mmCIF file of C-alpha atoms and ligand atoms in Angstrom:
data_model
loop_
_atom_site.group_PDB
_atom_site.id
_atom_site.type_symbol
_atom_site.label_atom_id
_atom_site.label_comp_id
_atom_site.label_asym_id
_atom_site.label_seq_id
_atom_site.Cartn_x
_atom_site.Cartn_y
_atom_site.Cartn_z
ATOM 1 C CA MET A 161 -23.117 9.055 7.450
ATOM 2 C CA SER A 162 -22.892 8.155 3.764
ATOM 3 C CA TYR A 163 -19.902 7.713 1.465
ATOM 4 C CA ASP A 164 -19.322 7.382 -2.296
ATOM 5 C CA ILE A 165 -16.678 4.996 -2.958
ATOM 6 C CA ALA A 166 -14.979 4.401 -6.369
ATOM 7 C CA VAL A 167 -14.079 0.716 -6.929
ATOM 8 C CA ILE A 168 -11.433 -0.251 -9.491
ATOM 9 C CA PRO A 169 -10.898 -3.885 -9.287
ATOM 10 C CA GLY A 170 -8.236 -3.767 -12.144
ATOM 11 C CA ASP A 171 -6.810 -7.004 -13.074
ATOM 12 C CA GLY A 172 -6.067 -10.644 -12.039
ATOM 13 C CA ILE A 173 -6.626 -11.282 -8.359
ATOM 14 C CA GLY A 174 -7.274 -7.490 -7.932
ATOM 15 C CA ILE A 175 -10.750 -8.326 -9.445
ATOM 16 C CA GLU A 176 -10.921 -11.495 -7.324
ATOM 17 C CA VAL A 177 -10.258 -9.981 -3.952
ATOM 18 C CA THR A 178 -12.349 -6.758 -4.659
ATOM 19 C CA GLU A 179 -15.580 -8.588 -5.915
ATOM 20 C CA ALA A 180 -15.335 -10.975 -2.873
ATOM 21 C CA THR A 181 -14.909 -8.288 -0.303
ATOM 22 C CA GLU A 182 -17.177 -5.409 -1.546
ATOM 23 C CA PRO A 183 -20.459 -6.811 -0.374
ATOM 24 C CA LEU A 184 -19.084 -7.304 3.098
ATOM 25 C CA LEU A 185 -17.737 -3.764 3.218
ATOM 26 C CA ILE A 186 -21.279 -2.459 2.536
ATOM 27 C CA GLU A 187 -23.165 -4.918 4.795
ATOM 28 C CA LEU A 188 -20.768 -4.061 7.806
ATOM 29 C CA ALA A 189 -21.024 -0.389 7.075
ATOM 30 C CA ALA A 190 -24.769 -0.615 7.079
ATOM 31 C CA ALA A 191 -24.742 -2.713 10.379
ATOM 32 C CA HIS A 192 -23.060 0.308 11.911
ATOM 33 C CA GLY A 193 -25.349 2.840 10.502
ATOM 34 C CA VAL A 194 -23.108 3.959 7.669
ATOM 35 C CA GLU A 195 -24.233 3.966 4.173
ATOM 36 C CA ILE A 196 -21.631 3.105 1.465
ATOM 37 C CA GLU A 197 -22.523 3.543 -2.177
ATOM 38 C CA THR A 198 -20.036 2.061 -4.560
ATOM 39 C CA THR A 199 -19.413 2.946 -8.225
ATOM 40 C CA TRP A 200 -17.469 0.272 -10.170
ATOM 41 C CA PHE A 201 -14.941 1.129 -12.978
ATOM 42 C CA ASP A 202 -13.784 -1.629 -15.408
ATOM 43 C CA TRP A 203 -10.502 0.147 -16.018
ATOM 44 C CA GLY A 204 -7.443 -2.016 -16.380
ATOM 45 C CA SER A 205 -5.623 -4.065 -18.819
ATOM 46 C CA GLU A 206 -8.589 -5.699 -20.626
ATOM 47 C CA ARG A 207 -9.648 -2.225 -21.475
ATOM 48 C CA TYR A 208 -6.166 -1.275 -22.622
ATOM 49 C CA LEU A 209 -6.019 -4.381 -24.922
ATOM 50 C CA GLU A 210 -9.454 -3.385 -26.408
ATOM 51 C CA GLU A 211 -9.345 0.391 -26.525
ATOM 52 C CA GLY A 212 -5.656 1.294 -26.069
ATOM 53 C CA ALA A 213 -5.969 2.943 -22.553
ATOM 54 C CA LEU A 214 -6.278 1.625 -18.963
ATOM 55 C CA MET A 215 -8.641 4.400 -18.073
ATOM 56 C CA PRO A 216 -10.547 7.170 -20.006
ATOM 57 C CA ASP A 217 -8.867 10.524 -20.613
ATOM 58 C CA ASP A 218 -11.175 12.133 -18.040
ATOM 59 C CA GLY A 219 -10.691 9.374 -15.493
ATOM 60 C CA LEU A 220 -9.349 11.662 -12.830
ATOM 61 C CA GLU A 221 -12.276 14.119 -13.223
ATOM 62 C CA THR A 222 -14.565 11.327 -12.605
ATOM 63 C CA LEU A 223 -12.834 9.982 -9.479
ATOM 64 C CA LYS A 224 -12.443 13.521 -8.031
ATOM 65 C CA GLU A 225 -15.887 13.261 -6.808
ATOM 66 C CA PHE A 226 -15.631 10.337 -4.680
ATOM 67 C CA ASP A 227 -14.937 10.163 -0.846
ATOM 68 C CA ALA A 228 -12.245 7.474 -1.502
ATOM 69 C CA ILE A 229 -11.080 4.930 -4.107
ATOM 70 C CA LEU A 230 -10.447 1.319 -3.673
ATOM 71 C CA LEU A 231 -8.037 -0.417 -6.060
ATOM 72 C CA GLY A 232 -7.596 -4.126 -6.482
ATOM 73 C CA ALA A 233 -4.339 -4.389 -8.613
ATOM 74 C CA VAL A 234 -3.171 -3.791 -12.099
ATOM 75 C CA GLY A 235 -0.948 -5.900 -14.134
ATOM 76 C CA HIS A 236 -1.512 -8.403 -17.104
ATOM 77 C CA PRO A 237 0.697 -11.027 -18.663
ATOM 78 C CA ASP A 238 0.076 -9.446 -22.203
ATOM 79 C CA VAL A 239 0.773 -5.869 -21.167
ATOM 80 C CA PRO A 240 4.332 -4.568 -20.173
ATOM 81 C CA ASP A 241 4.360 -3.746 -16.465
ATOM 82 C CA HIS A 242 5.561 -0.155 -16.970
ATOM 83 C CA VAL A 243 2.321 0.457 -19.138
ATOM 84 C CA THR A 244 0.119 -0.656 -16.567
ATOM 85 C CA LEU A 245 1.706 1.071 -13.599
ATOM 86 C CA ARG A 246 2.211 4.340 -15.480
ATOM 87 C CA ASN A 247 -1.210 4.493 -16.905
ATOM 88 C CA LEU A 248 -3.353 3.925 -13.964
ATOM 89 C CA ARG A 249 -1.908 3.801 -10.532
ATOM 90 C CA LEU A 250 0.757 6.356 -10.936
ATOM 91 C CA PRO A 251 -1.621 9.027 -12.667
ATOM 92 C CA ILE A 252 -4.022 8.549 -9.615
ATOM 93 C CA THR A 253 -1.433 8.799 -6.884
ATOM 94 C CA LYS A 254 0.290 11.708 -8.469
ATOM 95 C CA GLY A 255 -2.717 13.437 -10.006
ATOM 96 C CA PHE A 256 -4.407 13.560 -6.592
ATOM 97 C CA ASN A 257 -1.362 14.244 -4.720
ATOM 98 C CA GLN A 258 -1.582 11.237 -2.592
ATOM 99 C CA HIS A 259 1.910 11.655 -1.222
ATOM 100 C CA ILE A 260 1.764 9.711 1.992
ATOM 101 C CA CYS A 261 1.684 5.889 1.612
ATOM 102 C CA LYS A 262 1.386 4.191 5.037
ATOM 103 C CA ARG A 263 1.850 0.552 5.032
ATOM 104 C CA PRO A 264 1.576 -1.535 8.323
ATOM 105 C CA SER A 265 3.034 -4.993 8.653
ATOM 106 C CA TYR A 266 1.536 -6.936 11.464
ATOM 107 C CA LEU A 267 2.058 -10.721 12.441
ATOM 108 C CA PHE A 268 -1.306 -11.659 13.633
ATOM 109 C CA ASP A 269 -1.955 -14.508 16.147
ATOM 110 C CA GLY A 270 -2.345 -17.762 14.504
ATOM 111 C CA VAL A 271 -0.301 -16.897 11.420
ATOM 112 C CA GLU A 272 3.050 -18.532 10.888
ATOM 113 C CA SER A 273 6.054 -16.125 9.885
ATOM 114 C CA PRO A 274 8.513 -17.880 7.668
ATOM 115 C CA LEU A 275 10.950 -16.356 10.346
ATOM 116 C CA ARG A 276 11.728 -18.709 13.021
ATOM 117 C CA GLY A 277 10.612 -17.650 16.616
ATOM 118 C CA TYR A 278 8.068 -14.890 16.070
ATOM 119 C CA GLY A 279 4.620 -15.089 17.363
ATOM 120 C CA GLY A 280 1.498 -12.840 17.213
ATOM 121 C CA GLY A 281 2.299 -9.242 17.641
ATOM 122 C CA ASP A 282 5.987 -9.704 17.529
ATOM 123 C CA ILE A 283 6.289 -8.044 14.108
ATOM 124 C CA ASP A 284 4.386 -4.755 14.376
ATOM 125 C CA LEU A 285 5.909 -1.965 12.134
ATOM 126 C CA VAL A 286 4.612 0.668 9.832
ATOM 127 C CA VAL A 287 6.467 2.005 6.764
ATOM 128 C CA TYR A 288 5.860 5.576 5.703
ATOM 129 C CA ARG A 289 6.670 5.583 1.957
ATOM 130 C CA GLN A 290 7.013 8.820 0.002
ATOM 131 C CA ASN A 291 4.533 8.136 -2.716
ATOM 132 C CA THR A 292 4.686 10.608 -5.526
ATOM 133 C CA GLU A 293 8.220 11.516 -6.379
ATOM 134 C CA GLY A 294 11.742 9.945 -5.682
ATOM 135 C CA GLU A 295 12.682 7.097 -7.923
ATOM 136 C CA TYR A 296 9.250 6.975 -9.487
ATOM 137 C CA ALA A 297 9.394 10.526 -10.881
ATOM 138 C CA ASP A 298 8.791 10.660 -14.657
ATOM 139 C CA VAL A 299 12.169 12.148 -15.301
ATOM 140 C CA GLY A 300 14.471 10.583 -17.824
ATOM 141 C CA GLY A 301 14.394 9.443 -21.523
ATOM 142 C CA ARG A 302 15.820 7.032 -23.998
ATOM 143 C CA GLU A 303 17.723 8.090 -27.211
ATOM 144 C CA HIS A 304 19.631 6.458 -30.136
ATOM 145 C CA GLN A 305 17.639 3.186 -29.844
ATOM 146 C CA GLY A 306 19.208 0.545 -31.867
ATOM 147 C CA PHE A 307 22.633 2.046 -32.095
ATOM 148 C CA GLY A 308 25.654 1.355 -30.301
ATOM 149 C CA ASN A 309 25.434 4.585 -28.283
ATOM 150 C CA GLU A 310 21.735 3.824 -27.292
ATOM 151 C CA VAL A 311 21.237 5.472 -23.756
ATOM 152 C CA ALA A 312 18.610 5.444 -21.027
ATOM 153 C CA VAL A 313 18.588 8.085 -18.265
ATOM 154 C CA GLN A 314 16.302 7.700 -15.075
ATOM 155 C CA SER A 315 16.526 10.483 -12.536
ATOM 156 C CA ALA A 316 15.170 10.430 -8.944
ATOM 157 C CA VAL A 317 13.457 13.583 -7.719
ATOM 158 C CA TYR A 318 13.320 14.594 -4.053
ATOM 159 C CA THR A 319 11.442 17.951 -3.175
ATOM 160 C CA ARG A 320 11.710 19.622 0.318
ATOM 161 C CA GLU A 321 8.024 19.704 0.384
ATOM 162 C CA GLY A 322 7.475 16.052 -0.340
ATOM 163 C CA THR A 323 10.268 14.973 1.838
ATOM 164 C CA GLU A 324 9.433 16.977 4.837
ATOM 165 C CA ALA A 325 5.808 15.861 4.557
ATOM 166 C CA ILE A 326 6.644 12.127 4.603
ATOM 167 C CA VAL A 327 9.269 12.716 7.315
ATOM 168 C CA ARG A 328 6.857 14.523 9.412
ATOM 169 C CA ALA A 329 4.075 12.086 9.032
ATOM 170 C CA ALA A 330 6.534 9.341 10.181
ATOM 171 C CA PHE A 331 7.535 11.437 13.268
ATOM 172 C CA GLU A 332 3.935 11.964 14.061
ATOM 173 C CA ALA A 333 3.282 8.285 13.775
ATOM 174 C CA ALA A 334 6.232 7.442 16.086
ATOM 175 C CA THR A 335 4.924 9.841 18.734
ATOM 176 C CA GLU A 336 1.669 7.973 18.645
ATOM 177 C CA ARG A 337 3.437 4.595 18.728
ATOM 178 C CA SER A 338 6.481 3.521 20.671
ATOM 179 C CA GLY A 339 8.732 6.537 19.950
ATOM 180 C CA LYS A 340 11.153 5.052 17.582
ATOM 181 C CA LEU A 341 11.746 5.927 13.987
ATOM 182 C CA THR A 342 14.012 4.125 11.414
ATOM 183 C CA ASN A 343 15.172 6.209 8.560
ATOM 184 C CA ILE A 344 16.240 4.020 5.721
ATOM 185 C CA THR A 345 18.118 5.492 2.796
ATOM 186 C CA LYS A 346 21.340 4.830 0.732
ATOM 187 C CA SER A 347 23.125 7.964 1.125
ATOM 188 C CA ASN A 348 26.635 6.534 0.693
ATOM 189 C CA ALA A 349 25.854 5.811 -2.956
ATOM 190 C CA GLN A 350 22.962 8.465 -3.660
ATOM 191 C CA ALA A 351 25.044 11.418 -2.444
ATOM 192 C CA TYR A 352 22.616 14.056 -3.680
ATOM 193 C CA GLY A 353 18.955 13.084 -3.232
ATOM 194 C CA MET A 354 19.490 10.770 -0.306
ATOM 195 C CA VAL A 355 21.826 12.980 1.727
ATOM 196 C CA PHE A 356 19.254 15.701 1.301
ATOM 197 C CA TRP A 357 16.628 13.320 2.668
ATOM 198 C CA ASP A 358 18.842 12.524 5.588
ATOM 199 C CA GLU A 359 19.394 16.215 6.379
ATOM 200 C CA ILE A 360 15.675 16.829 6.438
ATOM 201 C CA VAL A 361 15.144 13.775 8.842
ATOM 202 C CA GLU A 362 17.965 15.424 10.971
ATOM 203 C CA GLU A 363 16.298 18.789 10.885
ATOM 204 C CA ILE A 364 12.732 17.547 11.507
ATOM 205 C CA SER A 365 14.011 15.371 14.357
ATOM 206 C CA GLU A 366 14.763 18.533 16.421
ATOM 207 C CA GLU A 367 11.255 19.094 16.734
ATOM 208 C CA TYR A 368 10.569 15.625 18.254
ATOM 209 C CA PRO A 369 13.278 15.374 20.989
ATOM 210 C CA ASP A 370 11.509 12.359 22.494
ATOM 211 C CA ILE A 371 11.782 10.247 19.330
ATOM 212 C CA THR A 372 14.692 7.932 18.963
ATOM 213 C CA VAL A 373 16.036 8.077 15.453
ATOM 214 C CA GLU A 374 17.938 5.112 13.832
ATOM 215 C CA ARG A 375 19.614 5.337 10.553
ATOM 216 C CA LEU A 376 20.169 2.327 8.143
ATOM 217 C CA LEU A 377 21.377 1.953 4.706
ATOM 218 C CA VAL A 378 18.828 0.021 2.668
ATOM 219 C CA ASP A 379 20.889 -3.042 2.042
ATOM 220 C CA ALA A 380 21.474 -3.555 5.821
ATOM 221 C CA GLY A 381 18.028 -2.399 6.552
ATOM 222 C CA SER A 382 16.560 -5.041 4.392
ATOM 223 C CA MET A 383 18.580 -7.604 6.056
ATOM 224 C CA ASP A 384 17.472 -6.335 9.406
ATOM 225 C CA PHE A 385 13.806 -6.788 8.299
ATOM 226 C CA VAL A 386 14.674 -10.405 8.273
ATOM 227 C CA ARG A 387 17.115 -10.460 11.102
ATOM 228 C CA ARG A 388 15.278 -8.410 13.750
ATOM 229 C CA PRO A 389 11.908 -7.228 12.523
ATOM 230 C CA ASN A 390 10.681 -7.093 16.004
ATOM 231 C CA GLU A 391 12.965 -4.020 16.668
ATOM 232 C CA PHE A 392 11.255 -1.753 13.975
ATOM 233 C CA ASP A 393 8.382 0.393 14.844
ATOM 234 C CA VAL A 394 7.940 3.438 12.279
ATOM 235 C CA VAL A 395 10.048 3.260 9.209
ATOM 236 C CA VAL A 396 10.365 6.248 6.779
ATOM 237 C CA ALA A 397 11.760 5.388 3.305
ATOM 238 C CA SER A 398 11.636 6.757 -0.396
ATOM 239 C CA ASN A 399 9.193 5.570 -2.939
ATOM 240 C CA LEU A 400 11.373 2.669 -4.258
ATOM 241 C CA PHE A 401 12.720 1.625 -1.023
ATOM 242 C CA GLY A 402 9.343 1.747 0.637
ATOM 243 C CA ASP A 403 7.818 -0.355 -2.055
ATOM 244 C CA ILE A 404 10.629 -3.090 -1.781
ATOM 245 C CA LEU A 405 10.632 -3.004 2.241
ATOM 246 C CA THR A 406 6.847 -3.477 2.339
ATOM 247 C CA ASP A 407 6.946 -6.699 0.290
ATOM 248 C CA ILE A 408 9.514 -8.043 2.777
ATOM 249 C CA GLY A 409 7.259 -6.654 5.573
ATOM 250 C CA GLY A 410 4.286 -8.572 4.047
ATOM 251 C CA ILE A 411 6.108 -11.849 3.654
ATOM 252 C CA ILE A 412 7.673 -11.962 7.144
ATOM 253 C CA SER A 413 4.098 -11.134 8.479
ATOM 254 C CA GLY A 414 3.012 -14.339 6.894
ATOM 255 C CA SER A 415 2.009 -13.509 3.223
ATOM 256 C CA LEU A 416 2.123 -10.678 0.828
ATOM 257 C CA GLY A 417 -1.472 -11.196 0.280
ATOM 258 C CA MET A 418 -2.298 -9.936 3.794
ATOM 259 C CA ALA A 419 -0.520 -6.537 3.544
ATOM 260 C CA PRO A 420 -2.700 -3.401 3.296
ATOM 261 C CA SER A 421 -1.736 -0.029 1.877
ATOM 262 C CA THR A 422 -3.010 3.524 1.808
ATOM 263 C CA ASN A 423 -2.196 6.307 -0.644
ATOM 264 C CA ILE A 424 -3.281 9.401 1.278
ATOM 265 C CA ASN A 425 -3.915 12.966 0.168
ATOM 266 C CA PRO A 426 -3.595 14.711 3.616
ATOM 267 C CA SER A 427 -5.282 18.056 2.628
ATOM 268 C CA GLY A 428 -8.399 16.214 1.608
ATOM 269 C CA GLU A 429 -8.616 18.255 -1.588
ATOM 270 C CA TYR A 430 -8.673 14.868 -3.511
ATOM 271 C CA PRO A 431 -9.896 11.382 -2.588
ATOM 272 C CA SER A 432 -7.384 9.052 -1.094
ATOM 273 C CA MET A 433 -6.936 5.539 -2.333
ATOM 274 C CA PHE A 434 -6.794 2.171 -0.607
ATOM 275 C CA GLU A 435 -5.402 -1.099 -1.944
ATOM 276 C CA PRO A 436 -3.518 -4.258 -1.013
ATOM 277 C CA VAL A 437 0.327 -4.143 -1.502
ATOM 278 C CA HIS A 438 0.175 -7.040 -3.700
ATOM 279 C CA GLY A 439 -0.151 -7.046 -7.468
ATOM 280 C CA SER A 440 -2.349 -9.084 -9.853
ATOM 281 C CA ALA A 441 -0.441 -12.345 -9.177
ATOM 282 C CA PHE A 442 -0.329 -14.094 -12.665
ATOM 283 C CA ASP A 443 0.640 -17.291 -11.022
ATOM 284 C CA ILE A 444 -2.533 -17.768 -9.037
ATOM 285 C CA MET A 445 -4.962 -15.536 -10.986
ATOM 286 C CA GLY A 446 -8.215 -17.470 -11.925
ATOM 287 C CA GLU A 447 -7.940 -20.011 -9.257
ATOM 288 C CA GLY A 448 -10.021 -18.232 -6.707
ATOM 289 C CA ILE A 449 -7.523 -18.598 -3.975
ATOM 290 C CA ALA A 450 -6.116 -15.149 -3.551
ATOM 291 C CA ASN A 451 -5.820 -14.133 0.095
ATOM 292 C CA PRO A 452 -8.553 -11.362 0.726
ATOM 293 C CA VAL A 453 -7.039 -10.100 4.025
ATOM 294 C CA GLY A 454 -4.817 -7.510 2.320
ATOM 295 C CA MET A 455 -7.863 -5.930 0.797
ATOM 296 C CA LEU A 456 -10.023 -6.311 3.860
ATOM 297 C CA LEU A 457 -7.249 -4.487 5.997
ATOM 298 C CA SER A 458 -6.978 -1.733 3.392
ATOM 299 C CA MET A 459 -10.677 -1.319 3.717
ATOM 300 C CA SER A 460 -10.225 -1.016 7.424
ATOM 301 C CA LEU A 461 -7.561 1.599 6.740
ATOM 302 C CA MET A 462 -10.073 3.423 4.529
ATOM 303 C CA PHE A 463 -12.491 3.505 7.517
ATOM 304 C CA GLU A 464 -9.959 4.946 9.622
ATOM 305 C CA HIS A 465 -9.091 7.668 7.052
ATOM 306 C CA LEU A 466 -12.815 8.463 6.856
ATOM 307 C CA GLU A 467 -12.876 8.843 10.656
ATOM 308 C CA GLU A 468 -15.144 5.778 10.972
ATOM 309 C CA ASP A 469 -12.918 4.421 13.700
ATOM 310 C CA ASP A 470 -15.464 2.077 15.022
ATOM 311 C CA LEU A 471 -15.813 0.381 11.663
ATOM 312 C CA ALA A 472 -12.087 0.382 11.173
ATOM 313 C CA GLU A 473 -11.515 -1.467 14.429
ATOM 314 C CA THR A 474 -14.333 -3.984 13.990
ATOM 315 C CA LEU A 475 -13.127 -5.026 10.618
ATOM 316 C CA TRP A 476 -9.303 -5.160 11.638
ATOM 317 C CA ASP A 477 -10.212 -6.992 14.845
ATOM 318 C CA GLY A 478 -12.588 -9.400 13.004
ATOM 319 C CA VAL A 479 -9.826 -10.369 10.555
ATOM 320 C CA GLY A 480 -7.455 -10.751 13.507
ATOM 321 C CA ALA A 481 -9.864 -13.135 15.401
ATOM 322 C CA GLN A 482 -10.578 -15.162 12.331
ATOM 323 C CA LEU A 483 -6.802 -15.731 11.804
ATOM 324 C CA ALA A 484 -6.301 -16.680 15.419
ATOM 325 C CA ASP A 485 -9.073 -19.408 14.982
ATOM 326 C CA SER A 486 -7.327 -22.474 13.866
ATOM 327 C CA ASP A 487 -10.541 -23.823 12.667
ATOM 328 C CA ALA A 488 -11.374 -20.991 10.416
ATOM 329 C CA PRO A 489 -10.820 -21.334 6.706
ATOM 330 C CA ARG A 490 -7.604 -19.826 5.320
ATOM 331 C CA THR A 491 -6.049 -19.647 1.894
ATOM 332 C CA PRO A 492 -3.177 -21.698 0.655
ATOM 333 C CA ASP A 493 -0.559 -18.923 1.023
ATOM 334 C CA ILE A 494 -0.924 -19.232 4.902
ATOM 335 C CA GLY A 495 -1.272 -22.925 4.776
ATOM 336 C CA GLY A 496 -4.902 -23.589 4.304
ATOM 337 C CA THR A 497 -6.956 -24.901 1.485
ATOM 338 C CA ALA A 498 -9.923 -22.523 1.480
ATOM 339 C CA THR A 499 -10.883 -20.173 -1.324
ATOM 340 C CA THR A 500 -11.228 -16.454 -1.210
ATOM 341 C CA LEU A 501 -14.953 -16.729 -1.003
ATOM 342 C CA ASP A 502 -14.809 -19.266 1.963
ATOM 343 C CA VAL A 503 -12.609 -16.813 3.917
ATOM 344 C CA VAL A 504 -14.856 -13.908 3.255
ATOM 345 C CA GLY A 505 -18.100 -15.983 3.835
ATOM 346 C CA ASP A 506 -16.718 -16.959 7.258
ATOM 347 C CA LEU A 507 -15.834 -13.572 8.269
ATOM 348 C CA GLU A 508 -19.056 -12.222 7.247
ATOM 349 C CA GLU A 509 -20.655 -14.807 9.682
ATOM 350 C CA ARG A 510 -18.422 -13.782 12.378
ATOM 351 C CA LEU A 511 -19.144 -9.863 11.919
ATOM 352 C CA LEU A 512 -22.873 -9.967 10.906
ATOM 353 C CA GLU A 513 -24.474 -12.822 12.421
HETATM 354 P P1 NAI B 821 2.343 -9.976 -7.040
HETATM 355 O O1 NAI B 821 2.293 -9.185 -5.726
HETATM 356 O O2 NAI B 821 1.242 -10.034 -7.856
HETATM 357 O O3 NAI B 821 2.792 -11.459 -6.481
HETATM 358 C C1 NAI B 821 3.953 -11.843 -5.945
HETATM 359 C C2 NAI B 821 3.833 -13.175 -5.208
HETATM 360 O O4 NAI B 821 2.830 -13.029 -4.081
HETATM 361 C C3 NAI B 821 3.078 -14.333 -6.119
HETATM 362 O O5 NAI B 821 3.754 -15.443 -5.944
HETATM 363 C C4 NAI B 821 1.703 -14.249 -5.684
HETATM 364 O O6 NAI B 821 0.988 -15.422 -5.885
HETATM 365 C C5 NAI B 821 1.760 -13.975 -4.202
HETATM 366 N N1 NAI B 821 0.708 -13.234 -3.771
HETATM 367 C C6 NAI B 821 0.320 -11.924 -3.960
HETATM 368 N N2 NAI B 821 -0.856 -11.501 -3.523
HETATM 369 C C7 NAI B 821 -1.365 -12.663 -2.981
HETATM 370 C C8 NAI B 821 -2.739 -12.997 -2.351
HETATM 371 N N3 NAI B 821 -3.655 -12.067 -2.101
HETATM 372 N N4 NAI B 821 -2.954 -14.226 -1.896
HETATM 373 C C9 NAI B 821 -1.940 -15.207 -2.247
HETATM 374 N N5 NAI B 821 -0.774 -15.000 -2.775
HETATM 375 C C10 NAI B 821 -0.491 -13.703 -3.198
HETATM 376 O O7 NAI B 821 3.756 -9.288 -7.644
HETATM 377 P P2 NAI B 821 4.229 -9.809 -9.211
HETATM 378 O O8 NAI B 821 4.094 -11.244 -9.533
HETATM 379 O O9 NAI B 821 5.607 -9.141 -9.117
HETATM 380 O O10 NAI B 821 3.383 -8.858 -10.128
HETATM 381 C C11 NAI B 821 2.256 -9.163 -10.821
HETATM 382 C C12 NAI B 821 1.667 -8.072 -11.611
HETATM 383 O O11 NAI B 821 1.168 -7.234 -10.646
HETATM 384 C C13 NAI B 821 2.802 -7.278 -12.481
HETATM 385 O O12 NAI B 821 2.100 -7.028 -13.544
HETATM 386 C C14 NAI B 821 2.928 -6.141 -11.646
HETATM 387 O O13 NAI B 821 3.437 -5.025 -12.314
HETATM 388 C C15 NAI B 821 1.732 -6.075 -10.985
HETATM 389 N N6 NAI B 821 1.822 -5.307 -9.603
HETATM 390 C C16 NAI B 821 0.693 -4.378 -9.377
HETATM 391 C C17 NAI B 821 0.647 -3.686 -8.159
HETATM 392 C C18 NAI B 821 -0.523 -2.683 -8.132
HETATM 393 O O14 NAI B 821 -1.375 -2.632 -8.842
HETATM 394 N N7 NAI B 821 -0.603 -1.913 -7.025
HETATM 395 C C19 NAI B 821 1.505 -3.953 -7.085
HETATM 396 C C20 NAI B 821 2.580 -4.848 -7.390
HETATM 397 C C21 NAI B 821 2.607 -5.446 -8.727
HETATM 398 MG MG1 MG B 822 4.954 -3.070 -4.585
#
């Protein structure tokens, strides 16, 4: 098999983890008889600062031809965050209807959780985040700027189609996993959209009588990600809540730098996109110490999506074995002193030599 992959390293540590890991992706695939051809796009904040746009007008047309997209991260100290997000990542996720965002949080053997008493495998959950609507809908506006009656309106949008799709994907995942699903909303305060969401969960649950459904409000749910993360299996949540919960999921599993993410267009009409959960990390960019694991696991999930299960497993298990080895290099966020390139180089030896 052969695949054409679009690579958008983006900004900051997005560039660092992408450049460090892409050669390994290609070599590992080749060792399994799979050909990967990558095309790099220098889209991101530097382009915005020079040319006034993060990506060209026909960016989506260009990306459409690829089998999948890898994204590092976007975000730059000199560009407002809403500009970077709304001009690259959101146009791609929305333009390609990548409405399913699946984000696993797994505590690997050999990695210390900041939470006391959890060992390898004790935290093993997956968040299904609605990825194209909800609180990230581009619906709202600002008026009367500079006057006393200045006003900002930001609306959330929940469609039956979008909500049913993410809820159904979560139920399907729960069927494959341990049979438990937690629905996290805030329907006491958001009595239209989130009550609607809860009703859809209720309706679809009737098709899955064997799945145990737990319901939590997001404030208590966030607390329980810290208090009892071992009791979660599949979690379904809106765009904003899924975003927040998966940063918590990342840190309780050792580091945000190890959390992978997927943006799936289930119909296959458009390419899906794979990226680490983390951003461009202004505080460590340029130091060469970003943890590459989030990107590597995202690549594993890309292989899974491409139905290259063997490659997906080899990469995931390889990362797991490296983390379990206390002599292996690790980056400072998980207690080591190694660089991004040290970690990838060591993994390359383990997987290819
Ligand atoms: P962030 O995820 O970039 O960083 C949060 C914290 O986690 C920082 O202390 C950082 O050093 C640490 N961290 C993140 N990834 C790491 C890694 N691989 N290795 C070691 N430590 C890591 O979030 P922050 O600081 O809120 O955002 C920075 C910029 O990134 C902003 O412009 C934001 O809008 C953007 N961003 C972009 C995303 C994307 O492109 N998908 C996602 C999240 C944020
Ligand atoms: Mg996020």
